[in-house]
XYZ file of C-alpha atoms in Angstrom:
476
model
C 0.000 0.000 0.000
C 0.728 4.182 -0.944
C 0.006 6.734 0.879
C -0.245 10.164 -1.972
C -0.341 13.374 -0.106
C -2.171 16.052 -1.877
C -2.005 19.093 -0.619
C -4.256 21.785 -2.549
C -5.168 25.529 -2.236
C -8.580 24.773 -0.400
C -8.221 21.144 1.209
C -6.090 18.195 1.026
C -6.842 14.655 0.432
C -5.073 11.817 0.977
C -5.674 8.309 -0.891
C -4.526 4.883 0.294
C -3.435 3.081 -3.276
C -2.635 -0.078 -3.773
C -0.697 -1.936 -6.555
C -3.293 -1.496 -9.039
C -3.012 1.595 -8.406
C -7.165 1.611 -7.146
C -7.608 3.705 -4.248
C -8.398 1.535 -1.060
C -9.073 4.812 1.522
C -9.824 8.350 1.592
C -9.444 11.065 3.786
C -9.996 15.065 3.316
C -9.648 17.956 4.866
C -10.675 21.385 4.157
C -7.916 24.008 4.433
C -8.673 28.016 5.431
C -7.128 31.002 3.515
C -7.007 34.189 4.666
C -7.313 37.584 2.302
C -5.310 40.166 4.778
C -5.982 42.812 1.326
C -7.292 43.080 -2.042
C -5.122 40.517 -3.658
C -3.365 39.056 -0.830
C -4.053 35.434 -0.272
C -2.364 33.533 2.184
C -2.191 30.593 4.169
C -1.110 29.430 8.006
C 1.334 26.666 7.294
C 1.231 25.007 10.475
C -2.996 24.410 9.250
C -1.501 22.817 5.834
C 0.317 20.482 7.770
C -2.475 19.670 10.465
C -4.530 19.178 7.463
C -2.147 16.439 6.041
C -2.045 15.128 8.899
C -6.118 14.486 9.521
C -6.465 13.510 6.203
C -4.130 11.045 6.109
C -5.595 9.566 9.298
C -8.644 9.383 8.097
C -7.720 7.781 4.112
C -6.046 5.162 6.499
C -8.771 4.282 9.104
C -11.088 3.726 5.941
C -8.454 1.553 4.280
C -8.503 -0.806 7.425
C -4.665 -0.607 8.021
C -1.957 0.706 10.324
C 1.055 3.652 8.750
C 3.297 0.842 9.269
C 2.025 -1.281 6.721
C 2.721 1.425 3.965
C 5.245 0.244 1.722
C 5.860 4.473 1.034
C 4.363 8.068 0.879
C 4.288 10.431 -2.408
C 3.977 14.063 -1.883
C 2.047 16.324 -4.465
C 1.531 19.993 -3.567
C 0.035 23.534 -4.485
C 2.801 24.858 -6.643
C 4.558 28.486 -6.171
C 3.010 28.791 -2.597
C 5.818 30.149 -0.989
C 6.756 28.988 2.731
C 9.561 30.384 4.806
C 10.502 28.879 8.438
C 13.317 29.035 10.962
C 15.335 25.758 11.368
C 16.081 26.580 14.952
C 12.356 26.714 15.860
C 10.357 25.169 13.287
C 8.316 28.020 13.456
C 6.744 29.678 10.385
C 8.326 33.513 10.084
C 5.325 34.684 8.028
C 1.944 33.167 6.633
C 2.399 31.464 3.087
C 1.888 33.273 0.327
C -0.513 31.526 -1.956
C 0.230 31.147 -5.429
C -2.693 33.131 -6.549
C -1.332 36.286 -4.578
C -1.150 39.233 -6.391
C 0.897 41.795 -4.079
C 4.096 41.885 -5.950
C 2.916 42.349 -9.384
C 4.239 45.687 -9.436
C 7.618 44.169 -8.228
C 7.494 41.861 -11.466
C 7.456 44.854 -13.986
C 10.445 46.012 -12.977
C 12.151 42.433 -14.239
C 14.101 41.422 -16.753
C 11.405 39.379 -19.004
C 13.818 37.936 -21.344
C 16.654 36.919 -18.834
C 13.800 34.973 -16.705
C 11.956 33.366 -20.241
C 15.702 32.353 -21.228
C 16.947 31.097 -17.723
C 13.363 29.579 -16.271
C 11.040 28.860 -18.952
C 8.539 31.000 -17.041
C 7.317 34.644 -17.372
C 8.111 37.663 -14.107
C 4.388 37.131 -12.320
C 3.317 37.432 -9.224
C 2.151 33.834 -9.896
C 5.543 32.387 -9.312
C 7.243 31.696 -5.819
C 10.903 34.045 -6.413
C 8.819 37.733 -5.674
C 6.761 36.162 -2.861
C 10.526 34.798 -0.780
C 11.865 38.375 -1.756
C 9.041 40.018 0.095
C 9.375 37.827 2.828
C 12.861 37.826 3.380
C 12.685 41.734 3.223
C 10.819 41.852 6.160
C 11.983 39.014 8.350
C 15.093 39.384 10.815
C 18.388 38.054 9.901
C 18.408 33.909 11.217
C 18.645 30.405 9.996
C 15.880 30.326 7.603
C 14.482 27.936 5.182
C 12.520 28.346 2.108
C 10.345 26.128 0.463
C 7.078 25.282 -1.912
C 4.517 23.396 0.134
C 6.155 20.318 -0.701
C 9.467 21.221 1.076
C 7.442 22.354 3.985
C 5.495 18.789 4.170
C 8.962 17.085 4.422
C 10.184 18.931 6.840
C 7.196 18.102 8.745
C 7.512 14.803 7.861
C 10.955 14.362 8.801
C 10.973 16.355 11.926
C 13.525 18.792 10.816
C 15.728 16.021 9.277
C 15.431 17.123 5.812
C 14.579 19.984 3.406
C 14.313 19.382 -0.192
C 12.047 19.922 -2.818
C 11.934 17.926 -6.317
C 13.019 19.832 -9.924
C 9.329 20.040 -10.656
C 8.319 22.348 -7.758
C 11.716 23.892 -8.076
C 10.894 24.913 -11.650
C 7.969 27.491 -10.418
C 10.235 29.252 -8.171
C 11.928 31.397 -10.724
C 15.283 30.362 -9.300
C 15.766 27.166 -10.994
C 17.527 26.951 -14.245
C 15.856 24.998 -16.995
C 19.117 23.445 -18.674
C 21.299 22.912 -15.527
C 18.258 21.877 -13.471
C 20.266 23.782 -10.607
C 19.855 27.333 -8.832
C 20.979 30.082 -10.803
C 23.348 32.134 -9.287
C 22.274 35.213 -11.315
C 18.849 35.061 -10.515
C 19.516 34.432 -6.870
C 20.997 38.102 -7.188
C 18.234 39.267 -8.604
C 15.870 38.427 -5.742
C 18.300 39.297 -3.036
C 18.456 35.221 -1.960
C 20.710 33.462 -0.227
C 21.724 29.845 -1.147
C 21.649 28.736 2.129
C 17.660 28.893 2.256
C 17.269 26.953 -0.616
C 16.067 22.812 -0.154
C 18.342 20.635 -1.903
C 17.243 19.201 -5.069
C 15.976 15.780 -5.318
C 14.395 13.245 -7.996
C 10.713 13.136 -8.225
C 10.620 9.060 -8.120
C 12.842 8.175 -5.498
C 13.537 7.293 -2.101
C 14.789 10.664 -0.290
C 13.900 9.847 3.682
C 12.003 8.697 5.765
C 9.216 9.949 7.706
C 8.289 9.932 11.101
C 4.793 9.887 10.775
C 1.097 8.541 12.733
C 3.743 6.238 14.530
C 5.818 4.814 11.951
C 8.634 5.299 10.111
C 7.794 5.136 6.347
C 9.818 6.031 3.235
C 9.348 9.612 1.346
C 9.379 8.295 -2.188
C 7.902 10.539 -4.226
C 7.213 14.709 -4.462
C 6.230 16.288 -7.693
C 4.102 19.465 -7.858
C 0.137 19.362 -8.699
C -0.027 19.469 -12.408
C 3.213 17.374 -13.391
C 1.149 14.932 -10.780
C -1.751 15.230 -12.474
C 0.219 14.845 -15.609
C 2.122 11.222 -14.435
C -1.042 10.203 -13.367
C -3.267 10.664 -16.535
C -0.255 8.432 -18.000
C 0.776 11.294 -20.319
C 4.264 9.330 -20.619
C 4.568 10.029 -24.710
C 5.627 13.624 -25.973
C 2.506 15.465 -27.457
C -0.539 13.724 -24.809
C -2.049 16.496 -22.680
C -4.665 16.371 -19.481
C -6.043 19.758 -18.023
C -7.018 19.744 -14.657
C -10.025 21.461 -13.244
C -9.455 22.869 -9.707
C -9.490 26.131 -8.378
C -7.956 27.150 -11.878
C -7.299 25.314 -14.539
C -3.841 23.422 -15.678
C -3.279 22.435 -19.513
C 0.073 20.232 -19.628
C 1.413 18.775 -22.552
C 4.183 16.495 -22.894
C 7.386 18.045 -24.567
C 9.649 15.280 -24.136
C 13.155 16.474 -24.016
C 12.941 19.358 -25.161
C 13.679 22.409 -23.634
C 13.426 25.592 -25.748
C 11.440 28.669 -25.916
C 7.831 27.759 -25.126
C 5.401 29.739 -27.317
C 3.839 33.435 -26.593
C 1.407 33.025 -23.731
C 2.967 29.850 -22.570
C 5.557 28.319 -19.781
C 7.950 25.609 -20.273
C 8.601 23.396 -17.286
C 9.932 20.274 -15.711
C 7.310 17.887 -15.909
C 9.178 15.139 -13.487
C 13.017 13.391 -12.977
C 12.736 9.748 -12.188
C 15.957 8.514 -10.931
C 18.879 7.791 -13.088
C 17.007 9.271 -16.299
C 17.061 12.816 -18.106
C 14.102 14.707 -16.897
C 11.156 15.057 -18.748
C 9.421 18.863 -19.727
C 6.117 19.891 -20.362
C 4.317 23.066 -21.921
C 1.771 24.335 -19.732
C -0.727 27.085 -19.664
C -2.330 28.036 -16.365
C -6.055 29.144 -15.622
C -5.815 30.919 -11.822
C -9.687 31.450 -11.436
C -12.212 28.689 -12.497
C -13.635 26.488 -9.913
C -12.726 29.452 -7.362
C -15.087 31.744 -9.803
C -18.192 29.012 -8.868
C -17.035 29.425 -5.577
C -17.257 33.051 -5.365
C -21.387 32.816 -7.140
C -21.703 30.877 -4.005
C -19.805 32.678 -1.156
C -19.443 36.189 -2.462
C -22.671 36.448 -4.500
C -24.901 33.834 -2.456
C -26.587 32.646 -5.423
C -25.555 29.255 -5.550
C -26.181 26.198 -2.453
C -23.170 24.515 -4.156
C -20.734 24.662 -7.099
C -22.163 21.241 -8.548
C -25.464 22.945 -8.410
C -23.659 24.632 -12.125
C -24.441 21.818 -14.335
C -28.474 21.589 -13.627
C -28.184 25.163 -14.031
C -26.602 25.094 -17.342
C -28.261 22.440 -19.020
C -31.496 24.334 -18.135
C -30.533 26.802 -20.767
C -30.432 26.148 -24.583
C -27.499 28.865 -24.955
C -26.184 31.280 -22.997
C -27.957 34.249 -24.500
C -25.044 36.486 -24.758
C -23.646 36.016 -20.957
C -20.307 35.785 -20.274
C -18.396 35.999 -17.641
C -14.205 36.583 -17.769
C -13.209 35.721 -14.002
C -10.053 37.521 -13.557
C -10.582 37.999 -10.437
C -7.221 37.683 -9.663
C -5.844 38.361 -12.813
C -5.187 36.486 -15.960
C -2.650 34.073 -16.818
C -2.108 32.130 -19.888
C -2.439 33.127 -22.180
C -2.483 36.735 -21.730
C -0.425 37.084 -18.552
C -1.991 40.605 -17.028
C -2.035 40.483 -13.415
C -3.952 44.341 -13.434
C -7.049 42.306 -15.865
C -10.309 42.469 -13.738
C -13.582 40.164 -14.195
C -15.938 41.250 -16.479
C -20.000 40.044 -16.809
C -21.396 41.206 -19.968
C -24.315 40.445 -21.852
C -26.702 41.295 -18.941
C -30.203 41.953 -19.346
C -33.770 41.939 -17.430
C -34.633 38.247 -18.320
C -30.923 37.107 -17.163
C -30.813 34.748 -14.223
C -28.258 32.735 -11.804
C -28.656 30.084 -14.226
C -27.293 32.346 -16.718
C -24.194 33.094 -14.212
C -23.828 29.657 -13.483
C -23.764 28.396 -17.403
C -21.297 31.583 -17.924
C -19.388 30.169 -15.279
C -18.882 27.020 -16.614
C -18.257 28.138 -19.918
C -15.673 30.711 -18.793
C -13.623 27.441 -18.079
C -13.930 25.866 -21.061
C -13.130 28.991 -22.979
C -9.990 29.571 -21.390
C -8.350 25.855 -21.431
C -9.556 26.459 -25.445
C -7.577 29.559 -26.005
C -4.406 27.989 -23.728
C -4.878 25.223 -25.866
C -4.898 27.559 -29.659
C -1.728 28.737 -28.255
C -0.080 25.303 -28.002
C -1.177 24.929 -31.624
C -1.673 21.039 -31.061
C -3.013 18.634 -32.976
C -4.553 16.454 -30.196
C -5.737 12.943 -30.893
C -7.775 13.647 -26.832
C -7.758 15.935 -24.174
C -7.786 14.016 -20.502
C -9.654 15.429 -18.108
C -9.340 15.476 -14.449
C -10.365 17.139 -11.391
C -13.548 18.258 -9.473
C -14.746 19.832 -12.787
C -14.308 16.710 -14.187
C -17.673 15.202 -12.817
C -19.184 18.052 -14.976
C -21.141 16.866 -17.600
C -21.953 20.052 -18.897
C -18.410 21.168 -18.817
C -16.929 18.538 -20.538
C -19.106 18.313 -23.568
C -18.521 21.889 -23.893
C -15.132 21.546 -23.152
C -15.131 19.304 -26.142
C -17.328 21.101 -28.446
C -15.609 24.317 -28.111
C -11.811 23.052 -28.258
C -12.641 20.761 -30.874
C -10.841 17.942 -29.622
C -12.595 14.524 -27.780
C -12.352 14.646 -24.111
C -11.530 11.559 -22.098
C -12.595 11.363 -18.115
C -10.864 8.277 -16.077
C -12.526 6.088 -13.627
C -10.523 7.546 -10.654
C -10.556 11.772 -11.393
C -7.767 12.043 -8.188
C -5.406 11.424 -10.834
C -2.984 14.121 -8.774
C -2.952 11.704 -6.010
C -2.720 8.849 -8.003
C 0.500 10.591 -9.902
C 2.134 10.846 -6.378
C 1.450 7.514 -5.346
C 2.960 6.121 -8.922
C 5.994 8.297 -8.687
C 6.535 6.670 -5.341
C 5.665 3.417 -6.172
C 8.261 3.415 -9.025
C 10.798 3.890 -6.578
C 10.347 1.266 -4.256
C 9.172 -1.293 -6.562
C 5.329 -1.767 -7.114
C 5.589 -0.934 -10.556
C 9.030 -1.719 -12.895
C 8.153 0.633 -15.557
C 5.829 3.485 -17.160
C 4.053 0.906 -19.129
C 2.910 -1.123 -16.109
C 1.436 2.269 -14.616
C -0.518 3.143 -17.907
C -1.824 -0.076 -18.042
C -3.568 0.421 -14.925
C -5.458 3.550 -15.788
C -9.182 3.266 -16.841
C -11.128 5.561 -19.021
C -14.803 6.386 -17.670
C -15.996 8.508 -20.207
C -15.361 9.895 -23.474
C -17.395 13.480 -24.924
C -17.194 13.705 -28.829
C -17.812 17.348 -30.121
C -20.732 17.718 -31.429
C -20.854 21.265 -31.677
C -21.290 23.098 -35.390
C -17.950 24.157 -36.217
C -19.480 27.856 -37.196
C -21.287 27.739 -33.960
C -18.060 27.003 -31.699
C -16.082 30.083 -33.515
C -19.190 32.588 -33.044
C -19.138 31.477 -29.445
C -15.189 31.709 -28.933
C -15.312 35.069 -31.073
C -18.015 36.673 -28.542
C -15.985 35.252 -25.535
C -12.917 37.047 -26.415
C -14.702 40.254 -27.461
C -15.804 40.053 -23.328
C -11.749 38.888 -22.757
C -10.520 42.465 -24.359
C -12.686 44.195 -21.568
C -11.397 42.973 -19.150
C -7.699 43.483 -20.274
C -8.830 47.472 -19.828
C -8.015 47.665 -23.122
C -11.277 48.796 -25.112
């Protein structure tokens, strides 16, 4: 048996997998984040790792079996969420700065676009972890500190203090980590004013890296990769050119890229997608969505108008179009691919006989929209798009997300494919599975939405959406 950690921006689960990789327990819980400002989102880290450690409890209790019997843990993670602790103490020296925080994006026009693109693959955002440790460190005292993604954070946890290290694919998001030498840069450490000795020490994403002291037994750390390469490994995208997106609180389009490690196209990031052991590492394009299940959750919590997000899809279906609604929910900015932190949600198309079905459906839309456009600037030729995530029990969203992308959309059987990623990264390592093969054997496909869409009718639809995108760039 596996135990995958996966620790998100609003909760964490924790699965129980066994060697068919079939989840055999279950355990979530919910985590809090706090808005201090406009913009500011942050989290308390010691309530990440109290959250790990219920859930974990619990995914074990309703597997029947004892942390003792795991055979090792896998660790996937919120990516860019920027922690930073004191060694002597253990003891947080600020709350963590959640990747969807937004205070430094004045910080990030002031950087050198090209010498970042070149060095990291990525763009100067707020998005990214290197602004949010620069704030930090400029107003913490002088001590032994550590930095970390929430990954690093969890193994320290996990090892009592015995080890801090993060894997290539959360190190790629911190804008520190150069892309060819899979290494800190020196340069860029300049640039943010950091000093090596708060950086974790690089490991492989498939191997075994410690051991953790955890519910009572001492179990091997085997695997750590960030969310979306997770989600990645676990949809079996092993081949370059296969591609998932993951619905969550935004929305993650990865694609395969194989070896290769040049310029990623406008609008786009090249990363690390994972490093097994012994091997070259493997890269992946990605585009990334930062509000689309949070925009549901804001109808329902900010708005009131909705009981609960999965409420959306009754809503939307009871609609035969969306009468000219549409909703852009940069509500904390937009990423991929525009990349305008300063963008600001729009609704248009509002009129007397519109209703919170009407919101809803826009909703819902809104997130198929975007993964399309991510997707026209990846200029694939998909055979399928694999779907994951809470969206991913959408009906309405998925045949949408089909119709309007133009490509068929496959769902698996098990939609915790991040989990499942962790706990086959881990399993690699100590020996459940011998190869890639024997883990894509083991996925199942669930479901598979054909477009079915008019052609005509999908560009008139996209064409309208981005007439409502240009308004909320503040640019018309």
């Amino acid at each position: 048996m596996l135990l995958a950690i996966d620790q998100g921006t609003t909760g964490t689960t924790c699965l129980v997998v066994d060697k068919e990789l079939q989840p055999r327990g279950r355990g979530y819980r919910e985590v809090p984040q706090h808005f201090p400002r406009p913009g500011w989102v942050e989290h308390e880290p010691e309530e990440l790792w109290e959250s790990v450690v219920g859930a974990a409890e619990d995914a074990l209790a309703a597997a029947g079996i004892a942390a003792g019997e795991l055979s090792a843990l896998g660790i996937t993670n919120q990516r860019e969420t920027t922690v930073v602790w004191d060694r002597l103490t253990g003891k947080p020296v600020h709350r963590a700065i959640v990747w969807q925080d937004r205070r430094t994006a004045e910080r990030c026009k002031e950087l050198p676009r090209d010498l970042i693109r070149d060095r990291t693959g990525l763009l100067p955002d707020p998005y990214f972890s290197a602004t949010k440790l620069e704030w930090i460190l400029s107003g913490s005292e002088a001590g032994d500190l550590a930095f970390g993604t929430v990954d690093s954070w969890l193994i320290w946890k996990l090892t009592r203090g015995q080890l801090h290290a993060t894997d290539a694919s959360n190190a790629a998001r911190t804008l520190l980590l150069n892309l060819e030498t899979l290494d800190w840069d020196p340069d860029l450490l300049d640039l943010f004013g950091v000093p090596p000795s708060v950086l974790p020490t690089l490991v492989p994403s498939s191997a075994v890296i410690g051991e953790a002291d955890f519910l009572g037994a001492t179990v091997p750390i085997a695997g750590v990769a960030g969310d979306q390469q997770a989600a990645l490994f676990g949809q079996a995208c092993f081949e370059a050119g296969q591609a998932k997106v993951t619905y969550g609180t935004g929305s993650f389009v990865l694609v395969n890229a194989g070896r290769e490690t040049g310029a990623a196209p406008e609008g786009l990031v090249r990363t690390v997608a994972w490093r097994l052991e012994a091997t070259p590492p493997a890269y992946a394009l990605e585009g990334s969505v930062f509000v689309t299940g949070a925009a549901l959750q804001w109808l329902r919590d900010g708005l009131g108008i909705l009981e609960s997000a999965s409420e959306t899809e009754s809503l939307a279906s009871s609609l035969e179009g969306n009468d000219g609604v549409y909703f852009v929910p940069a509500l904390t900015g937009l990423g991929s691919p525009h990349w305008i932190p300063e963008a600001r949600g729009v609704i248009s198309g509002l009129s007397r006989g519109t209703t919170r079905a009407h919101l809803a459906r826009a909703a819902l839309e809104a997130i198929a929209f975007q993964t399309a456009d991510v997707l026209d600037a990846m200029a694939l030729d998909l055979d399928v798009l694999r779907a994951d995530g809470g969206g991913a029990e959408n009906t309405f969203l998925l045949q949408f997300q089909a119709d309007i992308a133009r490509v068929p959309v496959e769902v698996p059987v098990e939609k915790e494919t991040t989990a499942l990623g962790a706990a086959a990264l881990a399993g690699l390592a100590v020996g459940t599975w011998s190869s890639l093969e024997e883990v894509a054997a083991a996925r199942q496909v669930e479901t598979r939405y054909e477009p079915r869409l008019e052609e005509a009718e999908a560009e008139r639809l996209l064409g309208e959406w981005r007439l409502a995108v240009r308004r909320a760039l503040l640019q018309d």
